[in-house]
PDB file of C-alpha atoms in Angstrom:
ATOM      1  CA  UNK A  40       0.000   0.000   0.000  1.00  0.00           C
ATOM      2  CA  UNK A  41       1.520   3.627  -1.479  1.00  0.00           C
ATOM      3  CA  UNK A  42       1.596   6.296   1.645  1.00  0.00           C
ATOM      4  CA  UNK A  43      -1.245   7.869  -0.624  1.00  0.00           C
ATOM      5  CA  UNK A  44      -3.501   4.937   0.188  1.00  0.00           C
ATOM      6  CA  UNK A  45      -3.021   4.932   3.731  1.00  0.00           C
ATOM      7  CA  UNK A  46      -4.036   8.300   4.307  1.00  0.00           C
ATOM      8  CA  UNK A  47      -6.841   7.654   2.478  1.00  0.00           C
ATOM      9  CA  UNK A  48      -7.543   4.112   3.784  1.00  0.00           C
ATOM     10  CA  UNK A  49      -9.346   5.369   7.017  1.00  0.00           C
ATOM     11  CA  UNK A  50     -12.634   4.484   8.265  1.00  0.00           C
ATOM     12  CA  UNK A  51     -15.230   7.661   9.047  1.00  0.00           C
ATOM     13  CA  UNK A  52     -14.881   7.338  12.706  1.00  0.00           C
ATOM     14  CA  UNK A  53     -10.847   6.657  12.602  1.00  0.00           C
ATOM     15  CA  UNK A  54      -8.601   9.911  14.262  1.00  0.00           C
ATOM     16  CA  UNK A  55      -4.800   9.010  14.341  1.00  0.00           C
ATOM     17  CA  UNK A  56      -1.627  11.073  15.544  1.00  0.00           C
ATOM     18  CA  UNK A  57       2.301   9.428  14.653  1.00  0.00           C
ATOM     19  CA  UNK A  58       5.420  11.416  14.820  1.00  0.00           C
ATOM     20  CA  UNK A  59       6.763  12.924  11.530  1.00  0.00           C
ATOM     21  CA  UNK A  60       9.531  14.989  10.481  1.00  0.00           C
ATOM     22  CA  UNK A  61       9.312  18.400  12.255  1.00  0.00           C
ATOM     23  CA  UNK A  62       6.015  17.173  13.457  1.00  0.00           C
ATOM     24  CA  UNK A  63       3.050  15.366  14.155  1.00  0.00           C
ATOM     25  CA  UNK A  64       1.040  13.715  11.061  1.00  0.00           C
ATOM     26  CA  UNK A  65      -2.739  13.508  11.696  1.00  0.00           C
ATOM     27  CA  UNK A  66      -5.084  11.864  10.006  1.00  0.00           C
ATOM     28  CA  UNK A  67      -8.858  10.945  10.444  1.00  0.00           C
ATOM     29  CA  UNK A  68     -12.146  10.465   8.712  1.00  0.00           C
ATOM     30  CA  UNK A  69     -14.495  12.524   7.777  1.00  0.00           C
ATOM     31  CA  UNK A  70     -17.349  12.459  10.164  1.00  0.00           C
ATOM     32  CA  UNK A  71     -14.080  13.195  12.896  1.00  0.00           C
ATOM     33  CA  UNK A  72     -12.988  15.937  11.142  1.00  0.00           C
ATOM     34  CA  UNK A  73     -16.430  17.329  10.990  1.00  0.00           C
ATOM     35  CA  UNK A  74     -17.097  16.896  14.703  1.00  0.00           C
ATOM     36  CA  UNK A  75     -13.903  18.540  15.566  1.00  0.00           C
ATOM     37  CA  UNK A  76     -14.252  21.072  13.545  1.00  0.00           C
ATOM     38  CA  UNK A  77     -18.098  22.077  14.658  1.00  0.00           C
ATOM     39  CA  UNK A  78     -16.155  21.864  17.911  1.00  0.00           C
ATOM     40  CA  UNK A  79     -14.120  23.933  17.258  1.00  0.00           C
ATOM     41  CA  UNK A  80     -16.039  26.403  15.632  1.00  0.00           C
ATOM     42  CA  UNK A  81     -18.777  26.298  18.678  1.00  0.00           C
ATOM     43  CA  UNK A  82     -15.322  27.316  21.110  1.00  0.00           C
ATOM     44  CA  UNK A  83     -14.595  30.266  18.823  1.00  0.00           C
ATOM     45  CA  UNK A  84     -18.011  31.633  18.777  1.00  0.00           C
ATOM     46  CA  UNK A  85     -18.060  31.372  22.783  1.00  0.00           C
ATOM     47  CA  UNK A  86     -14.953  33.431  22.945  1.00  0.00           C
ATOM     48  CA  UNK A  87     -15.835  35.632  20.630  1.00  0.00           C
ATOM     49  CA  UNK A  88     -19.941  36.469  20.950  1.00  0.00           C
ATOM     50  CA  UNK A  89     -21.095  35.374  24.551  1.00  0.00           C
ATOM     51  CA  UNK A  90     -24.100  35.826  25.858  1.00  0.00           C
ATOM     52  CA  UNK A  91     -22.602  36.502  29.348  1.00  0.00           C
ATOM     53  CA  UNK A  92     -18.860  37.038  29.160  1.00  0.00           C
ATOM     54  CA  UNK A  93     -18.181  36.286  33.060  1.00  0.00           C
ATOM     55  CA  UNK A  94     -20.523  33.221  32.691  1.00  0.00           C
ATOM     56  CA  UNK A  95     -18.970  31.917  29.861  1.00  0.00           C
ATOM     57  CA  UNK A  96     -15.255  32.708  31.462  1.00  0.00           C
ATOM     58  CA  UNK A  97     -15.943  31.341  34.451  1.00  0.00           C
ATOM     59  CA  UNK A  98     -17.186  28.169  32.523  1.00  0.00           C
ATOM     60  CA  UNK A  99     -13.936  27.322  30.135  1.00  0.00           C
ATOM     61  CA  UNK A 100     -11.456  28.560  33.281  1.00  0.00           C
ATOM     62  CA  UNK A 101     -12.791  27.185  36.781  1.00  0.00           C
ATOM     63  CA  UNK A 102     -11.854  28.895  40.081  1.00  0.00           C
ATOM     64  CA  UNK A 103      -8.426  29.177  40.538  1.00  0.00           C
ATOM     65  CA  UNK A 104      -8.632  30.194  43.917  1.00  0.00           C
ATOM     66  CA  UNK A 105     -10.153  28.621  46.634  1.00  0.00           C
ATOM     67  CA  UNK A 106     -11.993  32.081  47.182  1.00  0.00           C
ATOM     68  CA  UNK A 107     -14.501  32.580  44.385  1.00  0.00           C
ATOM     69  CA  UNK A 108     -14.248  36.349  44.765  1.00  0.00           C
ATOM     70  CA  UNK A 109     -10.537  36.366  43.812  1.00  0.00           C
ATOM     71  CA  UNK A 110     -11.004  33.481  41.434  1.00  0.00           C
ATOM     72  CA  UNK A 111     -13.757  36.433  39.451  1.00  0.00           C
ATOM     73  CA  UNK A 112     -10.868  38.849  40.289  1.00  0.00           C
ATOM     74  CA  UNK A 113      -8.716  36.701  38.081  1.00  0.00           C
ATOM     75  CA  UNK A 114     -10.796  36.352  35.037  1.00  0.00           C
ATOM     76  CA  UNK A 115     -11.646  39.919  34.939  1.00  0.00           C
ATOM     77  CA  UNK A 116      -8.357  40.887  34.970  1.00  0.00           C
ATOM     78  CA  UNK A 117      -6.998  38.282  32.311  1.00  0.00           C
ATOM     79  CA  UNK A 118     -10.301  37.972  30.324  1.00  0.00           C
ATOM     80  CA  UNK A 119      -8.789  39.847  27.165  1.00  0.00           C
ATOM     81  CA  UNK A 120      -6.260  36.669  27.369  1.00  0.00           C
ATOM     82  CA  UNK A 121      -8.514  34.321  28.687  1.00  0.00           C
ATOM     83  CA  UNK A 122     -11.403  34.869  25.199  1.00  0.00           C
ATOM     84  CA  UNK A 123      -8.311  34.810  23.040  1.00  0.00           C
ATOM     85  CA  UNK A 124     -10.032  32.817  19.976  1.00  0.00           C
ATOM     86  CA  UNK A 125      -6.518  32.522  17.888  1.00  0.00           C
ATOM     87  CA  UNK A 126      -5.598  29.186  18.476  1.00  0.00           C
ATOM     88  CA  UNK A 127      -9.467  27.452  18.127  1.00  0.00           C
ATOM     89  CA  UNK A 128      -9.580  30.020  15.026  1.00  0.00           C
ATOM     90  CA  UNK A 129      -6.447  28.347  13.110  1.00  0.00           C
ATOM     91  CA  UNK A 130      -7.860  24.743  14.164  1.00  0.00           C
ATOM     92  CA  UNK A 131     -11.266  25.205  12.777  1.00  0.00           C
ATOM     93  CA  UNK A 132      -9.697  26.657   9.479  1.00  0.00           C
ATOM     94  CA  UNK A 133      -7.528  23.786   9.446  1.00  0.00           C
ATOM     95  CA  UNK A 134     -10.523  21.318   9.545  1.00  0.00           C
ATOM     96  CA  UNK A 135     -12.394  22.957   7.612  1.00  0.00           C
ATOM     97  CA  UNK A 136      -9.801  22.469   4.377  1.00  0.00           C
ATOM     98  CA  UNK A 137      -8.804  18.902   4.775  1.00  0.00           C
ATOM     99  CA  UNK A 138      -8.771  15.734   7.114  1.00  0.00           C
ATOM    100  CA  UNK A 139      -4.938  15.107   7.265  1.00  0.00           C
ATOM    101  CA  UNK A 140      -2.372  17.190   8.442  1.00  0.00           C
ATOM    102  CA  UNK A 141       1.234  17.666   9.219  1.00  0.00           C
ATOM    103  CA  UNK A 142       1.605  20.025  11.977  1.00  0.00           C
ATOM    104  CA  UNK A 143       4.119  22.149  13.600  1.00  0.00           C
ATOM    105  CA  UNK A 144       4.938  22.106  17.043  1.00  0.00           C
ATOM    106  CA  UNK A 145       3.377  25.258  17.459  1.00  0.00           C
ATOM    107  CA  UNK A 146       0.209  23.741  15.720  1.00  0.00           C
ATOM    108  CA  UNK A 147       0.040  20.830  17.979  1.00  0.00           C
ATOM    109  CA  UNK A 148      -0.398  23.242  20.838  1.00  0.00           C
ATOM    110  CA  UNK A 149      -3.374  25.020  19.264  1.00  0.00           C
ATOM    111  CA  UNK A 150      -5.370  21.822  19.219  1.00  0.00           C
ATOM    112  CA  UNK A 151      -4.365  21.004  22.220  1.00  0.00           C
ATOM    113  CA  UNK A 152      -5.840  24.457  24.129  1.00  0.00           C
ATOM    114  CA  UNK A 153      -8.689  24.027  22.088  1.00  0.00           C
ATOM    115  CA  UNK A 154      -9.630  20.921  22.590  1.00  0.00           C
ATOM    116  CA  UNK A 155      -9.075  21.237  26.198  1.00  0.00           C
ATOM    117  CA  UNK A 156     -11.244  24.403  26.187  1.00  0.00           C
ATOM    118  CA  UNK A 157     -13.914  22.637  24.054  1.00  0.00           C
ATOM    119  CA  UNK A 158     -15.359  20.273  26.110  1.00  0.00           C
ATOM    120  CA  UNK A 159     -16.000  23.283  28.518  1.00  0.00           C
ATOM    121  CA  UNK A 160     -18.156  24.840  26.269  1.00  0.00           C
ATOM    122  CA  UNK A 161     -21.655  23.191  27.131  1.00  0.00           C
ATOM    123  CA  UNK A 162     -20.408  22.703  31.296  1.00  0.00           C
ATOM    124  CA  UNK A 163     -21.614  24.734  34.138  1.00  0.00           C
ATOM    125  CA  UNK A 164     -19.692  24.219  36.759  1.00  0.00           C
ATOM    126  CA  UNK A 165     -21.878  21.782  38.291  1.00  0.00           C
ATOM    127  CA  UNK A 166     -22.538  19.673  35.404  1.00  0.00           C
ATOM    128  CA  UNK A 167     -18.177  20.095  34.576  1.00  0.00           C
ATOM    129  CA  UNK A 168     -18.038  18.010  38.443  1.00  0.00           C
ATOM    130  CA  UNK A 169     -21.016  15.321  37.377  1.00  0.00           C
ATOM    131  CA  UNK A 170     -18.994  14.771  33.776  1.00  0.00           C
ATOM    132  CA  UNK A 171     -15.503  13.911  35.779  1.00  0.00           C
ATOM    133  CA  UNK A 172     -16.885  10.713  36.708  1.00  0.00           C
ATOM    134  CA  UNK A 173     -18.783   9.604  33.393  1.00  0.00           C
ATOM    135  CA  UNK A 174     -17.384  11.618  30.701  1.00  0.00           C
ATOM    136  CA  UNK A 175     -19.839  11.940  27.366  1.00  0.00           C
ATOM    137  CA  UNK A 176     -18.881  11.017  23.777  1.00  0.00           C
ATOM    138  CA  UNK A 177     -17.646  14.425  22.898  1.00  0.00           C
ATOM    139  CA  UNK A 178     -15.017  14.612  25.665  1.00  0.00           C
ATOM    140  CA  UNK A 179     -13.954  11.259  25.212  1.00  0.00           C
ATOM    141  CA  UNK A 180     -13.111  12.272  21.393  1.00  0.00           C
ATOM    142  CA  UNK A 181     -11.389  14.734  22.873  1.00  0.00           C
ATOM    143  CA  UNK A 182      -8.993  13.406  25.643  1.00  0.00           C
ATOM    144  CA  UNK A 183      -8.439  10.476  22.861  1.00  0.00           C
ATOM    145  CA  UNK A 184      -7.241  13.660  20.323  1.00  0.00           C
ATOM    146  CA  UNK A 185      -5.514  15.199  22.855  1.00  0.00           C
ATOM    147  CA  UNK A 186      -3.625  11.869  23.757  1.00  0.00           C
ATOM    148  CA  UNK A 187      -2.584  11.069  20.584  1.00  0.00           C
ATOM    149  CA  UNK A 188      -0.986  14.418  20.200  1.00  0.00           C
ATOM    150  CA  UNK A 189       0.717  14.560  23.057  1.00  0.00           C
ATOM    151  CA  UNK A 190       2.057  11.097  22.624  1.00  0.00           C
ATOM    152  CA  UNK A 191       2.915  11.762  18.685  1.00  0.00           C
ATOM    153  CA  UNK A 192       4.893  15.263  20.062  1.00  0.00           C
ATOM    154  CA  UNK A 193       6.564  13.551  22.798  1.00  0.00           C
ATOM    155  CA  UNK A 194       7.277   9.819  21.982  1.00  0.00           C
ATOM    156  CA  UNK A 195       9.771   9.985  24.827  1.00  0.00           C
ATOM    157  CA  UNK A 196       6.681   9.607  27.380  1.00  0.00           C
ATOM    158  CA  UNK A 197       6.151   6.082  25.958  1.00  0.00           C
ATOM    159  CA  UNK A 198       9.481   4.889  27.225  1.00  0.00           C
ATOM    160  CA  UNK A 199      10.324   3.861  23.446  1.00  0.00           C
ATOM    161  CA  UNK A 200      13.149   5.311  21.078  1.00  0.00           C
ATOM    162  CA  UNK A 201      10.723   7.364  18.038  1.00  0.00           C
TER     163      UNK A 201
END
């Protein structure tokens, strides 16, 4: 089988990460790369147009502080950081051109803030506490993307020479 096949040779469902020069190759089916990038798209339009900007803050970045005063403090003060929509921005537009990729380390990073940001976007805090015991589809997706990344970046972690 040609490398041309086996990026093509993937079923719908399939999302894969493997090192590659100066990066991390991705590739994954279509109805992945359409989830991800609605996903995606959902986390930029949260940044970008909330309905309540200290609800929404306060949903994607928890209390910091064990005082929820000072953990409000915090988001006020960093919230032109904290609704920075760059990162999920270059993600979705990556997504939205074509399944595979190669990316840059700097790359890998973006999906990795926005797919840890994403599954954040639906969670009050309350229902963010019920979901750490029985995660849904969505976030499972995710922490399976956000594995395969990380392990594809940083082959080292697996105890094996890459």
């Amino acid at each position: 089988m040609s490398r041309d096949e086996a990026w093509q040779d993937v079923t719908p469902d399939y999302f894969d990460a493997v090192p590659s020069a100066g990066g991390v190759a991705v590739r994954m089916g279509a109805n992945v790369a359409a989830t991800l990038h609605h996903h995606a798209d959902r986390l930029v339009r949260a940044l970008e147009e909330p309905a309540d900007p200290d609800e929404m803050l306060a949903r994607l970045f928890g209390d910091a502080y064990p005082d929820r005063a000072a953990s409000q403090d915090f988001r006020r003060r960093q919230a032109r950081w904290l609704r920075d929509s760059s990162a999920p921005r270059r993600v979705r537009d990556q997504l939205a051109v074509a399944p595979n990729h190669v990316l840059s380390p700097p790359e890998v990073d973006d999906w990795l803030v926005t797919f840890a940001l994403a599954r954040f976007v639906d969670a009050s805090p309350r229902r963010r506490r019920r979901r750490l015991s029985r995660p849904v589809l969505a976030e499972t997706w995710f922490n399976h993307v956000q594995e395969s990344l990380v392990l594809a970046a940083h082959p080292e972690l697996l105890g094996e020479n890459p």
